[in-house]
Coordinates of C-alpha atoms in Angstrom, one line a residue:
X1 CA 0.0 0.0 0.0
X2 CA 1.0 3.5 -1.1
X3 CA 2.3 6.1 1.7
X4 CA -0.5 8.2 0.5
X5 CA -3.0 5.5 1.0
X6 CA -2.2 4.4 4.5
X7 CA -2.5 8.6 5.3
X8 CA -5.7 8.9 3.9
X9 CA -7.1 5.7 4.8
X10 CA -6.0 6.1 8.7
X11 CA -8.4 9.0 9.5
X12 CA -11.1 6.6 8.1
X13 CA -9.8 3.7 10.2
X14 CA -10.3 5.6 13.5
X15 CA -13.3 6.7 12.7
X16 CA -14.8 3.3 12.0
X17 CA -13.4 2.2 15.1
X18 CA -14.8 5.2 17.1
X19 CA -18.5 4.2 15.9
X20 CA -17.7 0.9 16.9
X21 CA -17.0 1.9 20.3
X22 CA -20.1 4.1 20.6
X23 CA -22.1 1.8 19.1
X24 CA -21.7 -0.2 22.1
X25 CA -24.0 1.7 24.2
X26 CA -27.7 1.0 23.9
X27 CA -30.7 0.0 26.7
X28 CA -28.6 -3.0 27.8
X29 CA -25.4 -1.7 28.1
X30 CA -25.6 2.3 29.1
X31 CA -22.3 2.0 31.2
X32 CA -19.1 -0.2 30.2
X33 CA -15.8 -0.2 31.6
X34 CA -12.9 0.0 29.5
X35 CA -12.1 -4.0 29.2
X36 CA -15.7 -4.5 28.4
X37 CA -15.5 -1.5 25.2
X38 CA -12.4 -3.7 24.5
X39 CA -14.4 -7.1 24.2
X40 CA -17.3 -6.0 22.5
X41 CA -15.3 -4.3 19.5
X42 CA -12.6 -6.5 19.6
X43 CA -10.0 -4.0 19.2
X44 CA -6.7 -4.3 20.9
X45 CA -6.9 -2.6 24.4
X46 CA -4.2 -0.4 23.7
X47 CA -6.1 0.5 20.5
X48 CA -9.5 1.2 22.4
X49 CA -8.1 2.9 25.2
X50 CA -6.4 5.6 23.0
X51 CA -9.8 6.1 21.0
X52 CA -11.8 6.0 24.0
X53 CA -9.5 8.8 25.7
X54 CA -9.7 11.1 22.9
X55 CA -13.7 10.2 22.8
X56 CA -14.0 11.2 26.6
X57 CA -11.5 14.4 26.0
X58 CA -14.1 15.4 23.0
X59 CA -17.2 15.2 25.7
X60 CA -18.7 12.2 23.5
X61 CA -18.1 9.7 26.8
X62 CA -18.1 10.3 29.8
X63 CA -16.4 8.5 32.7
X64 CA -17.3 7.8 36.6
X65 CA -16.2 6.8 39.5
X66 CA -17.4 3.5 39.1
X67 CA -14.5 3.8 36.6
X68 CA -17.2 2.9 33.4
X69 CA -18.2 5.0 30.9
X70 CA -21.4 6.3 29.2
X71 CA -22.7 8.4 26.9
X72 CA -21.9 12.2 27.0
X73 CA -23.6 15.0 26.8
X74 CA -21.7 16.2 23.4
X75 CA -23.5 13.5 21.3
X76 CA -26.9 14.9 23.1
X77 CA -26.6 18.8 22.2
X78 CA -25.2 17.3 18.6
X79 CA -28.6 15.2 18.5
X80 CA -30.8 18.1 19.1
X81 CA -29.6 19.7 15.8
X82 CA -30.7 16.7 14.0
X83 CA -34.1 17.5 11.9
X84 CA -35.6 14.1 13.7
X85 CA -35.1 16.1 17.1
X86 CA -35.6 19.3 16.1
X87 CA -38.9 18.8 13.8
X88 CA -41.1 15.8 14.5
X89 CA -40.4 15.7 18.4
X90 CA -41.2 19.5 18.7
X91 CA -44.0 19.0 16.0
X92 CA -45.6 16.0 18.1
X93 CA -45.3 17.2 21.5
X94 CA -47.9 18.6 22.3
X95 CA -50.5 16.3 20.0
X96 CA -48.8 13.4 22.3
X97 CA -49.5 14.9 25.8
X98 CA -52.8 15.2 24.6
X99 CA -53.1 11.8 23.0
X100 CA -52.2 10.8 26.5
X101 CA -54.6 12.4 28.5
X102 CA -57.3 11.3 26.4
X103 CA -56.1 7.3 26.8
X104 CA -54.2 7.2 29.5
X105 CA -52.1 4.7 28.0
X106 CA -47.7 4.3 26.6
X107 CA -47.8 6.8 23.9
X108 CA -45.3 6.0 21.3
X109 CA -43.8 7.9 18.3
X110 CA -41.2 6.1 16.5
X111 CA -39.3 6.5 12.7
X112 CA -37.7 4.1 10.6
X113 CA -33.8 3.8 11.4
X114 CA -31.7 1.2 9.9
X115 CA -34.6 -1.9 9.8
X116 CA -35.7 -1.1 13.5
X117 CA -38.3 1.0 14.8
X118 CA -36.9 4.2 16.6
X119 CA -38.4 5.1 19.5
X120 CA -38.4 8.9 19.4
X121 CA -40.7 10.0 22.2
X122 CA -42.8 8.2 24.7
X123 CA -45.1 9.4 27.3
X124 CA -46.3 6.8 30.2
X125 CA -47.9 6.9 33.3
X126 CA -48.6 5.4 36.3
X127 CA -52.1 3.2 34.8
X128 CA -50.0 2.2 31.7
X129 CA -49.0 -1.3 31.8
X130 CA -45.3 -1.8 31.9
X131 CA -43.1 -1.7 28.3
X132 CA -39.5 -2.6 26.9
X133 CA -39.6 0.6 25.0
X134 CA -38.0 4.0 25.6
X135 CA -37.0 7.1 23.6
X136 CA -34.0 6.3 21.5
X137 CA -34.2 3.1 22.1
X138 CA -35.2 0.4 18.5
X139 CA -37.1 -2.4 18.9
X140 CA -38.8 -5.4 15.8
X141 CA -40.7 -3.7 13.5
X142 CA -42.5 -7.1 12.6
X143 CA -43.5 -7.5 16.5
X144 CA -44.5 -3.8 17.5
X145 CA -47.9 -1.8 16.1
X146 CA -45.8 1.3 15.2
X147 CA -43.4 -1.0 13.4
X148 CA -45.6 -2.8 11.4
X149 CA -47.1 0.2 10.2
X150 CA -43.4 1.7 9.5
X151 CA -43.0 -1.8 7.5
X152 CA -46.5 -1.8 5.6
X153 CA -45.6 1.3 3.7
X154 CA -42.3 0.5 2.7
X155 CA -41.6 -0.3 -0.6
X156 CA -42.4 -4.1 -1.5
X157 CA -38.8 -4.8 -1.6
X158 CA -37.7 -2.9 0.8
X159 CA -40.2 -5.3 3.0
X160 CA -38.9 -8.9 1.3
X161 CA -35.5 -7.5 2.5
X162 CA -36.9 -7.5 5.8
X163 CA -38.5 -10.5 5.7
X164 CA -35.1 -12.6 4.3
X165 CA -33.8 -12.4 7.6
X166 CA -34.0 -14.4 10.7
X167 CA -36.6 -12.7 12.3
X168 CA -36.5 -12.6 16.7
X169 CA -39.6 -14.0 17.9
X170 CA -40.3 -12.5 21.1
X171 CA -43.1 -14.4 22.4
X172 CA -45.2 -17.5 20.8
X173 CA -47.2 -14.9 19.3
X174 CA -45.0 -12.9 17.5
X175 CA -45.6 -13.4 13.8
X176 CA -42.5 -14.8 11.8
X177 CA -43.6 -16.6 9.0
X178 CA -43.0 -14.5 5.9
X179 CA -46.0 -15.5 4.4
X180 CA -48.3 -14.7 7.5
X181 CA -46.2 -11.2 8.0
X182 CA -47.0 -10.5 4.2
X183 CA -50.6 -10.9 4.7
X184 CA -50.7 -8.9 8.1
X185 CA -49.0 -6.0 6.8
X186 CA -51.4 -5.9 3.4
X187 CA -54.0 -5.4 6.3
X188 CA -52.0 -2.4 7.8
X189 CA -52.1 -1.0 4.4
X190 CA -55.5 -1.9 3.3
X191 CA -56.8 -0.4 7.3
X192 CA -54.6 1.9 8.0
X193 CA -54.1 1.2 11.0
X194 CA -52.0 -2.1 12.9
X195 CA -52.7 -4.2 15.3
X196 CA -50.2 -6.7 18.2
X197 CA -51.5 -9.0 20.5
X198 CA -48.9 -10.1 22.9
X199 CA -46.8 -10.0 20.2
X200 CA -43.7 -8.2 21.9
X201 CA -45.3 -8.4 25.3
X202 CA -47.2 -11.2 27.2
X203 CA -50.0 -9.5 28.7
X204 CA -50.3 -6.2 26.1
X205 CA -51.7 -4.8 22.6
X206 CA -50.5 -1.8 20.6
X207 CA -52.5 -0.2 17.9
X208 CA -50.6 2.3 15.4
X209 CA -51.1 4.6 12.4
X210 CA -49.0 6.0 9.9
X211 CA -48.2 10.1 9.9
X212 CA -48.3 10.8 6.4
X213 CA -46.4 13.6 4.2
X214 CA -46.8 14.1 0.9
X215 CA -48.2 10.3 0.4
X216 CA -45.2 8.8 2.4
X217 CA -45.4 7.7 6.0
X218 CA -42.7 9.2 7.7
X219 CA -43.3 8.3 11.3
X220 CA -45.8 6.0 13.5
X221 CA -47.8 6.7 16.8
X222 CA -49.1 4.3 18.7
X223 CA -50.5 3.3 22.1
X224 CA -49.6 0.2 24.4
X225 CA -52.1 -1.3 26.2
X226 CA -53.0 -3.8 28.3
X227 CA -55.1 -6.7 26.5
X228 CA -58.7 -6.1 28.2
X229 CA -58.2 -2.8 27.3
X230 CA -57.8 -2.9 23.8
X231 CA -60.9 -0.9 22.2
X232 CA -59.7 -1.1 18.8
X233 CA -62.6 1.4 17.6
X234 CA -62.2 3.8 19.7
X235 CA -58.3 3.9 19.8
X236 CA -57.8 4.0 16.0
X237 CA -60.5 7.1 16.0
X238 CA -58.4 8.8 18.2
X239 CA -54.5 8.0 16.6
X240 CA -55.9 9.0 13.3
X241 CA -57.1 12.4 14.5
X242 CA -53.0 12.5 16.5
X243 CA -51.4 11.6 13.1
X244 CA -53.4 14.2 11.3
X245 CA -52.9 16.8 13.8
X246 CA -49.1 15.5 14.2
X247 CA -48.7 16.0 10.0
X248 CA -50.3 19.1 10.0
X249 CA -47.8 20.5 12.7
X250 CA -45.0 19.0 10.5
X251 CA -46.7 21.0 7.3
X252 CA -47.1 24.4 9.2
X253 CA -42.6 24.8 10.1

């Protein structure tokens, strides 16, 4: 290899590596030690030590006294510039709190990101029955109401790309079967609205709709509920009226 490749390729290296490293962190791991960094990217400690330094030094990590490390707050005031932050969460606010006090249930707005649903906001209370999901954290999109809606409206091959993979099956009721997945998410379409039963949960439903722009669903709200409370009629009534209100905040910035 050239000089000037290794030069120009090096910056690229570190950065790779660097992702690697904060692509550790997520809802199961929100503080790792150094060794552990090490173990999960399999880079050379001396390697991820030197990264990790000038990662804390930058403000992207932080690092306490337990001696692990954890997100910083650099990568939080970066992520408020982003137009998901800045836009749909400001946009949806308000429709949310509202959408809550009217059910009384897990509110949940989440976007398409890399074949999972993003979790961008969620507002729960102290009647909502208990969920896996959080803001900024991903979860199936075959298994969850605001994924399968995110997945209906994707481009058909787009969603046989989704459904070539090994798909996690949560609980016995999660829907894995290609064929069976196909035909559920022609009934999100053909609805417009989705539908879980115990699906990522034992014990809880979700019901979703899409928040369309310009013909093109660009986000999802939902609610989580518990099974005997799963009044499809009246839920859908009141997402649709959300999504609308949520799009038309979207149109008006």
């Amino acid at each position: 290899m050239s000089p000037a490749r290794v030069e120009s390729g090096a910056p690229t290296a570190l950065l790779e590596r660097a992702m690697e490293i904060l692509g550790c962190f997520d809802e199961k791991h929100s503080a790792l030690t150094l060794t552990q960094l090490a173990q999960l990217t399999k880079l050379p400690m001396s390697t991820c030590h030197r990264i990790v330094g000038t990662l804390e030094d930058g403000g992207f990590l932080s690092k306490g006294s337990d001696r692990k490390f954890r997100v910083g707050t650099k990568l939080w005031t970066i992520a408020q510039h982003a137009p998901l932050s800045e836009r749909l969460r400001e946009s949806a606010l308000p429709t949310l709190a509202r959408l809550y006090e009217e059910t009384g249930e897990n509110v949940t707005l989440a976007v398409l990101d890399r074949g999972q649903a993003l979790y961008v906001d969620r507002l729960v209370g102290e009647r909502s029955i208990p969920t896996i999901s959080r803001a900024g954290g991903h979860l199936p999109l075959h298994t969850t109401g605001v994924g399968k809606v995110l997945l209906a409206y994707q481009s058909e091959k787009a969603i046989e790309q989704y459904l070539s993979k090994p798909l996690p099956r949560p609980t016995p009721q999660s829907i894995t079967q290609p064929d069976a997945l196909r035909k559920d998410l022609a009934e999100v379409r053909k609805n417009g609205y989705s539908i879980t039963r115990q699906e990522m949960t034992r014990g809880s439903g979700s019901i979703a709709v899409p928040i369309m722009r310009n013909g093109r669903c660009v986000a999802a709200v939902g609610v989580i509920v518990h099974l005997n409370r799963l009044d499809v009629n009246r839920l859908v009534s009141t997402l649709t009226d959300a999504a609308a209100s949520i799009s038309a905040e979207l149109d008006g910035h």
